[in-house]
mmCIF file of C-alpha atoms in Angstrom:
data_model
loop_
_atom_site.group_PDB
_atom_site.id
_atom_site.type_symbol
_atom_site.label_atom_id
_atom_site.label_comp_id
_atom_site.label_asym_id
_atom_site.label_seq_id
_atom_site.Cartn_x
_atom_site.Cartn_y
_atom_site.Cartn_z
ATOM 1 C CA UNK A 1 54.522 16.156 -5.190
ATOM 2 C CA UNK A 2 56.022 18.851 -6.867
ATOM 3 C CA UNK A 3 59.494 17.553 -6.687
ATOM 4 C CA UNK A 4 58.453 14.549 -8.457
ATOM 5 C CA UNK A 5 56.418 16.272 -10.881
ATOM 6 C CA UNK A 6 59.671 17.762 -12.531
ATOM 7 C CA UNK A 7 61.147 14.606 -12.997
ATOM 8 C CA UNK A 8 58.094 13.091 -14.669
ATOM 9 C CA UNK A 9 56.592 15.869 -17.090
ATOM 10 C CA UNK A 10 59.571 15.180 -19.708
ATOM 11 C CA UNK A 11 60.451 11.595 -18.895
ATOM 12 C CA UNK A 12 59.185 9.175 -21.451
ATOM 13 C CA UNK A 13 57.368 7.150 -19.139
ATOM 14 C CA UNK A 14 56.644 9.468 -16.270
ATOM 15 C CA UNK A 15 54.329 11.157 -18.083
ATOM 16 C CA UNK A 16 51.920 8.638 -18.337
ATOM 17 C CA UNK A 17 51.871 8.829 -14.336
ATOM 18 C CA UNK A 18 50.965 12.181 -14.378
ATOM 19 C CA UNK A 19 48.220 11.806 -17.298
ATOM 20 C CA UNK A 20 46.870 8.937 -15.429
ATOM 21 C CA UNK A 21 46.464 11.270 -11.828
ATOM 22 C CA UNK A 22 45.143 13.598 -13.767
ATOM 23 C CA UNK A 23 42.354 11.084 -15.200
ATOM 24 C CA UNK A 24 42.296 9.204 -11.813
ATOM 25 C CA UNK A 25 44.023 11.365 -8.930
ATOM 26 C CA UNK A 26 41.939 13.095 -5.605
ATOM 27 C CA UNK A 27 41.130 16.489 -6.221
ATOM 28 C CA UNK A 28 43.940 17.601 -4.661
ATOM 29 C CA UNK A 29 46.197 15.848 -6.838
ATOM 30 C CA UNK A 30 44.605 17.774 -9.633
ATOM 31 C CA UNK A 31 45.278 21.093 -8.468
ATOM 32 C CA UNK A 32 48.717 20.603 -7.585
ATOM 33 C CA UNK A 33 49.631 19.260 -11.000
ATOM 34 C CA UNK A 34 47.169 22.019 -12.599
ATOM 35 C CA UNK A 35 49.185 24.768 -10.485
ATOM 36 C CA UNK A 36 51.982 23.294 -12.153
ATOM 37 C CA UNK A 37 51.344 23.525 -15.613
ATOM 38 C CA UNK A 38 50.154 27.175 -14.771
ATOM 39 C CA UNK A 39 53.485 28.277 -14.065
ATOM 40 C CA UNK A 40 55.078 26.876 -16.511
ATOM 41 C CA UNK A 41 52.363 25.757 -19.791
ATOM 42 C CA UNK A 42 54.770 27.603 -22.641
ATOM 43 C CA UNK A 43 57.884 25.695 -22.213
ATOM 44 C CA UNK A 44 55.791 22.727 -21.160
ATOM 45 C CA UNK A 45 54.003 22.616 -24.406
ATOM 46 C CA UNK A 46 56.889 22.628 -26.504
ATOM 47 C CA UNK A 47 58.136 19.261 -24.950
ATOM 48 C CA UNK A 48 58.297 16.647 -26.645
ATOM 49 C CA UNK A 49 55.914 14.527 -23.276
ATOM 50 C CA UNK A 50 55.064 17.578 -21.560
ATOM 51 C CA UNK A 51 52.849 18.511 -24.326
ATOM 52 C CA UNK A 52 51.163 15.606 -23.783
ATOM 53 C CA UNK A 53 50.296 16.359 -20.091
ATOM 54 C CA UNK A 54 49.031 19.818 -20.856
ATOM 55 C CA UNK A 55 46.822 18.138 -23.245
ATOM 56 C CA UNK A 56 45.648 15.500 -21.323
ATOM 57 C CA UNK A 57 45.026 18.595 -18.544
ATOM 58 C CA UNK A 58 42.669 20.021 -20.928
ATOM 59 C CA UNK A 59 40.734 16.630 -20.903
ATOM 60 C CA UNK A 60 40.347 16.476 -17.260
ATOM 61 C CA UNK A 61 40.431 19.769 -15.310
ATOM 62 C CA UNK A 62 37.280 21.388 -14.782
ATOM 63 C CA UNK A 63 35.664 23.658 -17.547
ATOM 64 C CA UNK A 64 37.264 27.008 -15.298
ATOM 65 C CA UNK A 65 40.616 25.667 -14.646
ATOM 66 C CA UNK A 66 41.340 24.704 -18.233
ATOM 67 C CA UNK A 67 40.127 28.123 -19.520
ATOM 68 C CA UNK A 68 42.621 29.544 -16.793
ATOM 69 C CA UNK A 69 45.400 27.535 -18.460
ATOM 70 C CA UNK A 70 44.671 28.489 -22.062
ATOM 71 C CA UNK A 71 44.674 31.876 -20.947
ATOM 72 C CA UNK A 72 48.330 31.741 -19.854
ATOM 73 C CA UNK A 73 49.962 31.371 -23.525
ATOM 74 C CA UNK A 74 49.454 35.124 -23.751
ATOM 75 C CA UNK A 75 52.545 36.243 -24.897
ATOM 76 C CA UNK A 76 53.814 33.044 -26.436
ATOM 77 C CA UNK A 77 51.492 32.148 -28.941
ATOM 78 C CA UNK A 78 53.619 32.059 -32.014
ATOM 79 C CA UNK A 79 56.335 30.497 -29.768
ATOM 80 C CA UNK A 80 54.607 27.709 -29.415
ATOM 81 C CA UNK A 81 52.697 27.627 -32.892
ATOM 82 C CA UNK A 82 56.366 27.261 -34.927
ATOM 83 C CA UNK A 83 56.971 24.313 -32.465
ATOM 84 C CA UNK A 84 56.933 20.689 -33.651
ATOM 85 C CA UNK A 85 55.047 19.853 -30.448
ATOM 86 C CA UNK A 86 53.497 23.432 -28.782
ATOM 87 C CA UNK A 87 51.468 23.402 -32.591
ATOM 88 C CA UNK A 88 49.317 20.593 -31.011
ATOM 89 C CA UNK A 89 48.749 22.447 -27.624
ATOM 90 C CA UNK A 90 47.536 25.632 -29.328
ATOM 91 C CA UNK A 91 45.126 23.789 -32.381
ATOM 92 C CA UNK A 92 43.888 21.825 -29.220
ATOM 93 C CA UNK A 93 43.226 25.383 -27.255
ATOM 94 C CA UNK A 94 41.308 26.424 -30.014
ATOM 95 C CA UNK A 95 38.905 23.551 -30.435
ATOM 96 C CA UNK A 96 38.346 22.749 -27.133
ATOM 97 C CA UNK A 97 37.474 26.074 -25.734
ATOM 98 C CA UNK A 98 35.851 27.039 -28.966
ATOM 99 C CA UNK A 99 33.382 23.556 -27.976
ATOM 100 C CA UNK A 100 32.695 25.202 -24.162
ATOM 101 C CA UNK A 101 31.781 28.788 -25.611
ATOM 102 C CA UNK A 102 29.523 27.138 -28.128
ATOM 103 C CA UNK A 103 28.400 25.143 -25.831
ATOM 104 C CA UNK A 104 27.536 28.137 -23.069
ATOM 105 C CA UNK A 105 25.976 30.300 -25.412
ATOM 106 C CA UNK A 106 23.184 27.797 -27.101
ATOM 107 C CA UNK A 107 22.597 26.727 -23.068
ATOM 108 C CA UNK A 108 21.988 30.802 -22.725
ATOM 109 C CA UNK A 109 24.827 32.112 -20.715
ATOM 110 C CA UNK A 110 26.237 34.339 -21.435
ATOM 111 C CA UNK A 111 28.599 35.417 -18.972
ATOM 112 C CA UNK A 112 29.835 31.862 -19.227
ATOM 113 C CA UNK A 113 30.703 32.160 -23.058
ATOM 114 C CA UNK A 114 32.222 35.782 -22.545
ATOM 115 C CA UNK A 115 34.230 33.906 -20.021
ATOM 116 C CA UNK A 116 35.451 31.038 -22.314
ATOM 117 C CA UNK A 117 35.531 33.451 -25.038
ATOM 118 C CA UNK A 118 38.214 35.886 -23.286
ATOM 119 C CA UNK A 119 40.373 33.119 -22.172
ATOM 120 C CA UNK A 120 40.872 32.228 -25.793
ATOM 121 C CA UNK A 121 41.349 35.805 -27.149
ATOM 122 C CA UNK A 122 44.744 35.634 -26.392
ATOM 123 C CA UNK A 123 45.376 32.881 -28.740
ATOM 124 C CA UNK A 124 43.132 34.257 -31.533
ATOM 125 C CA UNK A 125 44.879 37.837 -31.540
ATOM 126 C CA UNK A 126 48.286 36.635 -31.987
ATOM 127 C CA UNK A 127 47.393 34.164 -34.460
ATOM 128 C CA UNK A 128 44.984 37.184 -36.342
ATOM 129 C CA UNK A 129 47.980 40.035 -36.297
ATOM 130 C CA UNK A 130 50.494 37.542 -37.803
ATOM 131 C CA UNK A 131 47.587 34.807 -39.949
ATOM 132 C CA UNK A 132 49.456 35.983 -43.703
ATOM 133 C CA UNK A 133 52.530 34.657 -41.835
ATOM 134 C CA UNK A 134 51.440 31.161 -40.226
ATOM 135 C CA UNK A 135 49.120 30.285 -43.143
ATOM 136 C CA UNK A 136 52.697 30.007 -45.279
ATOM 137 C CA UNK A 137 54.099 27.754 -42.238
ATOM 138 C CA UNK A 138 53.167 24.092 -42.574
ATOM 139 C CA UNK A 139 52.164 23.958 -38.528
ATOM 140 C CA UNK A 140 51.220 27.601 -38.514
ATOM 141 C CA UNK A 141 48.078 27.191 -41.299
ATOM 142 C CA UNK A 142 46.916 23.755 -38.867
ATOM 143 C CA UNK A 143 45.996 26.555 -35.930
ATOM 144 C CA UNK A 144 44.457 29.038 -38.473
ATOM 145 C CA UNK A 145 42.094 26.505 -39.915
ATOM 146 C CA UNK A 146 41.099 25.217 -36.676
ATOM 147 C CA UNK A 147 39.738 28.766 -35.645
ATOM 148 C CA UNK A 148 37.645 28.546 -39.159
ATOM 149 C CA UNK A 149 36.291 25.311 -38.160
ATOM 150 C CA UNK A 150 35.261 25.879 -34.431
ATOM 151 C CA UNK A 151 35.868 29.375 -33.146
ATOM 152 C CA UNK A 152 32.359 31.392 -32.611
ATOM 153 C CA UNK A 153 31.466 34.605 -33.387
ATOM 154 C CA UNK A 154 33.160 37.209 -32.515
ATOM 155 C CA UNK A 155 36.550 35.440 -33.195
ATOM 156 C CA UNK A 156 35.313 33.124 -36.338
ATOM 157 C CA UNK A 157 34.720 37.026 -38.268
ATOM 158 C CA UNK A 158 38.557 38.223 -37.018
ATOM 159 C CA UNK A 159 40.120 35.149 -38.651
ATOM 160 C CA UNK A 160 38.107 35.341 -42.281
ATOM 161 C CA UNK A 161 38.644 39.104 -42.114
ATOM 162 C CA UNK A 162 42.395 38.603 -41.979
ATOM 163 C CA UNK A 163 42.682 36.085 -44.317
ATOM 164 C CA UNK A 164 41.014 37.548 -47.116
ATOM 165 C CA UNK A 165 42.791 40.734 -46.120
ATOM 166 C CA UNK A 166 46.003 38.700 -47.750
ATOM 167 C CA UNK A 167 44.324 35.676 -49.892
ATOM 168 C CA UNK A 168 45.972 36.697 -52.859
ATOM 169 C CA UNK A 169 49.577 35.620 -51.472
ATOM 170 C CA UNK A 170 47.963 32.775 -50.105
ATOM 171 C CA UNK A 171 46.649 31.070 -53.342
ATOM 172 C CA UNK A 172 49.906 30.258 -54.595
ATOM 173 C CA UNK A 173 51.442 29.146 -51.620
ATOM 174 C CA UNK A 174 52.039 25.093 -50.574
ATOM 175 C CA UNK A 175 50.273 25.957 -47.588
ATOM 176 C CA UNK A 176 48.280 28.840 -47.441
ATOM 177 C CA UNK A 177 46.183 27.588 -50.600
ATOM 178 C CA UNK A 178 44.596 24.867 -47.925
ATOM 179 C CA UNK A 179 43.765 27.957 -45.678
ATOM 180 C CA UNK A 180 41.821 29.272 -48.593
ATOM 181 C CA UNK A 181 40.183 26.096 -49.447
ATOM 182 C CA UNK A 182 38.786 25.884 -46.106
ATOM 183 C CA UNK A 183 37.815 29.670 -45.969
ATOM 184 C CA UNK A 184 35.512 28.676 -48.858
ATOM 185 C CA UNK A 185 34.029 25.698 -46.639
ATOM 186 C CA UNK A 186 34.019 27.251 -43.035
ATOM 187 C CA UNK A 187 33.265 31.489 -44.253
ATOM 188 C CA UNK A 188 30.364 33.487 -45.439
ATOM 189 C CA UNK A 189 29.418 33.815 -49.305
ATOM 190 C CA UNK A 190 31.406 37.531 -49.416
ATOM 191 C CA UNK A 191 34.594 35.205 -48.271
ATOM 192 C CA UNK A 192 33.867 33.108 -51.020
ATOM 193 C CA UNK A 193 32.971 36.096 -53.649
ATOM 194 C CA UNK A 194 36.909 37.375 -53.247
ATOM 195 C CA UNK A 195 38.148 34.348 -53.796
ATOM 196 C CA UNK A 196 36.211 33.876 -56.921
ATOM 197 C CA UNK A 197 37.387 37.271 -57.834
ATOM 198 C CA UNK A 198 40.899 36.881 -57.498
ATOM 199 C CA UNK A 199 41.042 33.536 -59.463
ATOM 200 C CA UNK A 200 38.877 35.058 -61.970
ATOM 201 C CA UNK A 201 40.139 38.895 -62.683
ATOM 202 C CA UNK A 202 41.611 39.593 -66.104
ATOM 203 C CA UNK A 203 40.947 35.755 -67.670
ATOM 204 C CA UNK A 204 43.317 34.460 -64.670
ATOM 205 C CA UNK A 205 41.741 31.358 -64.223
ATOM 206 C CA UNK A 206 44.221 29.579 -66.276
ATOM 207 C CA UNK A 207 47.016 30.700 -65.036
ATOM 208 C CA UNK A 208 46.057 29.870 -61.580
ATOM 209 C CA UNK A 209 44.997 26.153 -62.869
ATOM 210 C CA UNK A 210 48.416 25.427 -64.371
ATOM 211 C CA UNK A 211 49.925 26.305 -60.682
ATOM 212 C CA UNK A 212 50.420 23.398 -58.457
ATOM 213 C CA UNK A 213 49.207 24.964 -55.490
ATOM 214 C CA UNK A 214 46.445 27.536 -56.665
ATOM 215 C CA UNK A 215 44.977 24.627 -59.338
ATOM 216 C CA UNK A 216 43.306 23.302 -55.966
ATOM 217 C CA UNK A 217 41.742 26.736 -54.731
ATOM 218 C CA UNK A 218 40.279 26.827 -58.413
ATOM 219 C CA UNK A 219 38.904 23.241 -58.441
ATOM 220 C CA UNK A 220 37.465 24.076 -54.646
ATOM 221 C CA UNK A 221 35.600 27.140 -56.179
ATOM 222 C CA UNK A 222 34.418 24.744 -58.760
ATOM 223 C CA UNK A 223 32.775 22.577 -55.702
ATOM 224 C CA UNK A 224 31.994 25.151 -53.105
ATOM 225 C CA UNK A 225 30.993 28.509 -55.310
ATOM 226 C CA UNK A 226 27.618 28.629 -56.557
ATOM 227 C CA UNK A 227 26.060 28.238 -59.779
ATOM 228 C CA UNK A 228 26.839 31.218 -61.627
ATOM 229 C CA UNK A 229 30.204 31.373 -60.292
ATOM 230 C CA UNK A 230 31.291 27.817 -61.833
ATOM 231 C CA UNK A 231 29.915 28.786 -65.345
ATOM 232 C CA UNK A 232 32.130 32.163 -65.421
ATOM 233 C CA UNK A 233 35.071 29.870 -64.546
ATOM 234 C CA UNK A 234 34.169 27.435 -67.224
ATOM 235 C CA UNK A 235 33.158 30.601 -69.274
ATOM 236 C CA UNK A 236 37.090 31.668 -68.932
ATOM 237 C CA UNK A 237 38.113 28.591 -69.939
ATOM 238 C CA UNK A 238 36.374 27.809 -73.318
ATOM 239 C CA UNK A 239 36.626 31.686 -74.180
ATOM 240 C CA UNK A 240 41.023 31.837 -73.597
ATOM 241 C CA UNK A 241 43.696 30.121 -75.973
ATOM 242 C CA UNK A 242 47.123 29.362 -75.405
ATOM 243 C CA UNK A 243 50.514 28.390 -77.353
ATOM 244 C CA UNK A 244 51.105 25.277 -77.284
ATOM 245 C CA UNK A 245 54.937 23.937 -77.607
ATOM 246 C CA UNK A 246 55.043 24.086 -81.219
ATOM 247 C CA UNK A 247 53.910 27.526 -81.091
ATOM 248 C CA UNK A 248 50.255 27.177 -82.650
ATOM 249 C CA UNK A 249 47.241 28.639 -81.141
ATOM 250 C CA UNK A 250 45.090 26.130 -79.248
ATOM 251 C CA UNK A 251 42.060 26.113 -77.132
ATOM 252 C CA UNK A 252 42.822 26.544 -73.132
ATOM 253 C CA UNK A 253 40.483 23.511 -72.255
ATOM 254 C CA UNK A 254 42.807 21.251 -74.618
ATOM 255 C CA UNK A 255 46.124 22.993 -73.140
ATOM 256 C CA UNK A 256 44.597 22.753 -69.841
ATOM 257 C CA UNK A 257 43.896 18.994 -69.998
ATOM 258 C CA UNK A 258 47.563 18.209 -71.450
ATOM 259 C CA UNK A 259 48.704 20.057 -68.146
ATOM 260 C CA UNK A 260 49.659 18.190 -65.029
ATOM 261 C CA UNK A 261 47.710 20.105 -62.993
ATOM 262 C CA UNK A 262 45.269 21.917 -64.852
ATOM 263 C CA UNK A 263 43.528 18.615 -65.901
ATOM 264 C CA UNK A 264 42.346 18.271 -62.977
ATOM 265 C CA UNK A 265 40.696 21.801 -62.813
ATOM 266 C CA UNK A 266 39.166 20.148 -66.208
ATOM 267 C CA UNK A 267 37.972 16.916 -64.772
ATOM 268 C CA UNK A 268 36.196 18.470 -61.715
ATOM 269 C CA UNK A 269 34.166 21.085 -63.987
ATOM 270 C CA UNK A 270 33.068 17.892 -65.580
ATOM 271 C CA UNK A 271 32.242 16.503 -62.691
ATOM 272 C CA UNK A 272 30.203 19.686 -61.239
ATOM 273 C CA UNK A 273 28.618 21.410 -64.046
ATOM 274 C CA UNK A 274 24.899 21.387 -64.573
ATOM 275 C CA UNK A 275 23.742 20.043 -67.591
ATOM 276 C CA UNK A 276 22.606 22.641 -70.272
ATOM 277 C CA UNK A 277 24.621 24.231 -73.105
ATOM 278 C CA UNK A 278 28.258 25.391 -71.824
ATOM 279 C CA UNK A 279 28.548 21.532 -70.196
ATOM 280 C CA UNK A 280 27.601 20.447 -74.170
ATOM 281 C CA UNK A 281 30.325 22.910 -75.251
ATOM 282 C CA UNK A 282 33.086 21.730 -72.500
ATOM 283 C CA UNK A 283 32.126 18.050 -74.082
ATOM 284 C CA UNK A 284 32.472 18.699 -77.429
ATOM 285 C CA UNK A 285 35.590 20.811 -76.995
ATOM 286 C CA UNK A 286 37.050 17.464 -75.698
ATOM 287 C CA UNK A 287 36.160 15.285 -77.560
ATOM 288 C CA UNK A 288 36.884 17.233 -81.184
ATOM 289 C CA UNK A 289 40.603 16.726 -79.990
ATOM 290 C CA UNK A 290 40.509 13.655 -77.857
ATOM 291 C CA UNK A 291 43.389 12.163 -80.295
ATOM 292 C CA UNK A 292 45.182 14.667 -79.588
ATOM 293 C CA UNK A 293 44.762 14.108 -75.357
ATOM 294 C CA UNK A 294 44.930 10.532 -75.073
ATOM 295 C CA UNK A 295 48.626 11.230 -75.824
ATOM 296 C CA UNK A 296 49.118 13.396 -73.117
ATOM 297 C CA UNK A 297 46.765 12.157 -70.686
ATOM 298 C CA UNK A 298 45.148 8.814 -70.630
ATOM 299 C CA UNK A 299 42.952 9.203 -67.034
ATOM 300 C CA UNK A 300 41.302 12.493 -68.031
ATOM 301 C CA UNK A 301 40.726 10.663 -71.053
ATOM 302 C CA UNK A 302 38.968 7.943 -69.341
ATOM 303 C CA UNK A 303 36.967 9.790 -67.636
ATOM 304 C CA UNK A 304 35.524 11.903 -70.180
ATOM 305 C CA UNK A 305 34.469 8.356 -71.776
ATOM 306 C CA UNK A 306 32.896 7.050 -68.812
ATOM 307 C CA UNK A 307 31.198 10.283 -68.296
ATOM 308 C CA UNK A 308 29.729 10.405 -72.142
ATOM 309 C CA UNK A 309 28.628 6.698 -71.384
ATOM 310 C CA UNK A 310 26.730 7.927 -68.778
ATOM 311 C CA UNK A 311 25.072 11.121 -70.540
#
């Protein structure tokens, strides 16, 4: 058995034999393929079949045994995390013993969860001490956000402590702005509150809207920050002015809208703001120079129509 389990891990249809014992093999024929992967689960993940028995491991061992497994990456974390195919093995790690702590602490026990929890610690350290790092890395920030969307407490408060520890690098980045999206989705309202600071401090907001990358951390505050939060943002924009091309002085929300990006910071704060006076303001700010914008662009202009149709 173990002879022909090294010439079926990697083989492009041998593996399928090996996910299928796993599904429909004796218990012994589980153990000696779970011994295996023990010994080897690193180099095994970062195959391009192999990874898909070690995932297909973490379907069918028991609960123990696949905690056992995850705990073996110790060491080799970000090996596996800059891999094309480890990346997979590690996100799935996360989620699946996240699920069987969850799981063991709302059934009450605790000893179980602490158990889950430690195997997974590993993973979560690594991926903590180097987060600024991986959330720049386009299969790095996939194993960060999975910890915001299913890791418990204590490990969900690690992650959003080291992220916002370095958000500011992250807003601008092609990557790490999606990390920061989904800290404002997954984190606490104090996670959210930095943000909203950093996109906001000395009129920045902008600046950050006319950035590819950071436009969609400010249009995500726009959504996901409360109340008071989206009419500062809006605040910023109808208060700043910028030079246009010719060199003339002209409102931000009119340079904003002419902007490839920044238009759509506009169009969502349409969208999301409450009715009352600053929405009538944003309104007639747009349309006193919607001339002027169906030149540059013809959608934003289209909406703001359809939206005074509907007011």
């Amino acid at each position: 058995m173990e002879h022909l389990f090294t010439e079926l891990y990697n083989d492009v249809y041998g593996n399928f034999i090996l996910q299928k014992l796993l599904e429909y093999g004796t218990d012994d024929m589980k153990e000696i393929i779970g011994k295996r992967l023990h010994s080897d689960t690193a180099s095994l993940s970062r195959m391009v079949y192999g990874c898909r028995v070690i995932q297909k491991a973490f379907d069918e061992l028991s609960k123990k045994d696949v905690a056992n497994l995850i705990s073996t990456f110790k060491g080799n974390v970000l090996l596996c995390l800059y891999d094309r195919h480890g990346n997979h093995v590690i996100q799935k790690s996360i989620t699946i013993l996240s699920s069987m702590a969850k799981e063991a602490r709302e059934s009450g026990d605790d000893d179980l969860c602490s158990f889950f929890l430690s195997s997974l610690d590993p993973i979560i350290d690594e991926i903590v001490r180097s987060v600024e790092d991986l959330s720049q890395h386009s299969y790095g920030c996939r194993a960060v956000q999975r910890i915001l969307e299913h890791c418990i407490e204590p490990q969900k408060t690690k992650i959003l402590d080291s992220i916002i520890a370095c958000q500011k690098k992250l807003l601008e980045d092609q990557y790490g702005n999606y990390v920061v999206q989904n800290v404002m989705t997954c984190g606490r309202q104090s996670d959210r509150d930095a943000i909203f600071k950093s996109i906001t401090v000395n009129n920045s907001v902008v600046k950050f809207s006319t950035q590819k990358q950071a436009s969609n951390v400010v249009e995500a505050m726009l959504r996901l920050g409360d109340a008071n939060q989206r009419q500062k943002i809006v605040q910023q924009m109808l208060d700043c002015f910028c030079v246009d091309q010719h060199y003339e002085t002209e409102s931000a929300v009119v340079s904003m809208s002419k902007n490839a990006y920044a238009n759509y910071v506009v169009k969502t704060a349409l969208e999301v703001l409450e009715e009352g006076q600053q929405r009538d303001q944003l309104y007639s700010e747009l349309l006193s120079n919607l001339a002027e914008l169906v030149r540059f662009c013809c959608f934003l202009c289209m909406h703001i129509s359809h939206l005074v149709g509907m007011v």
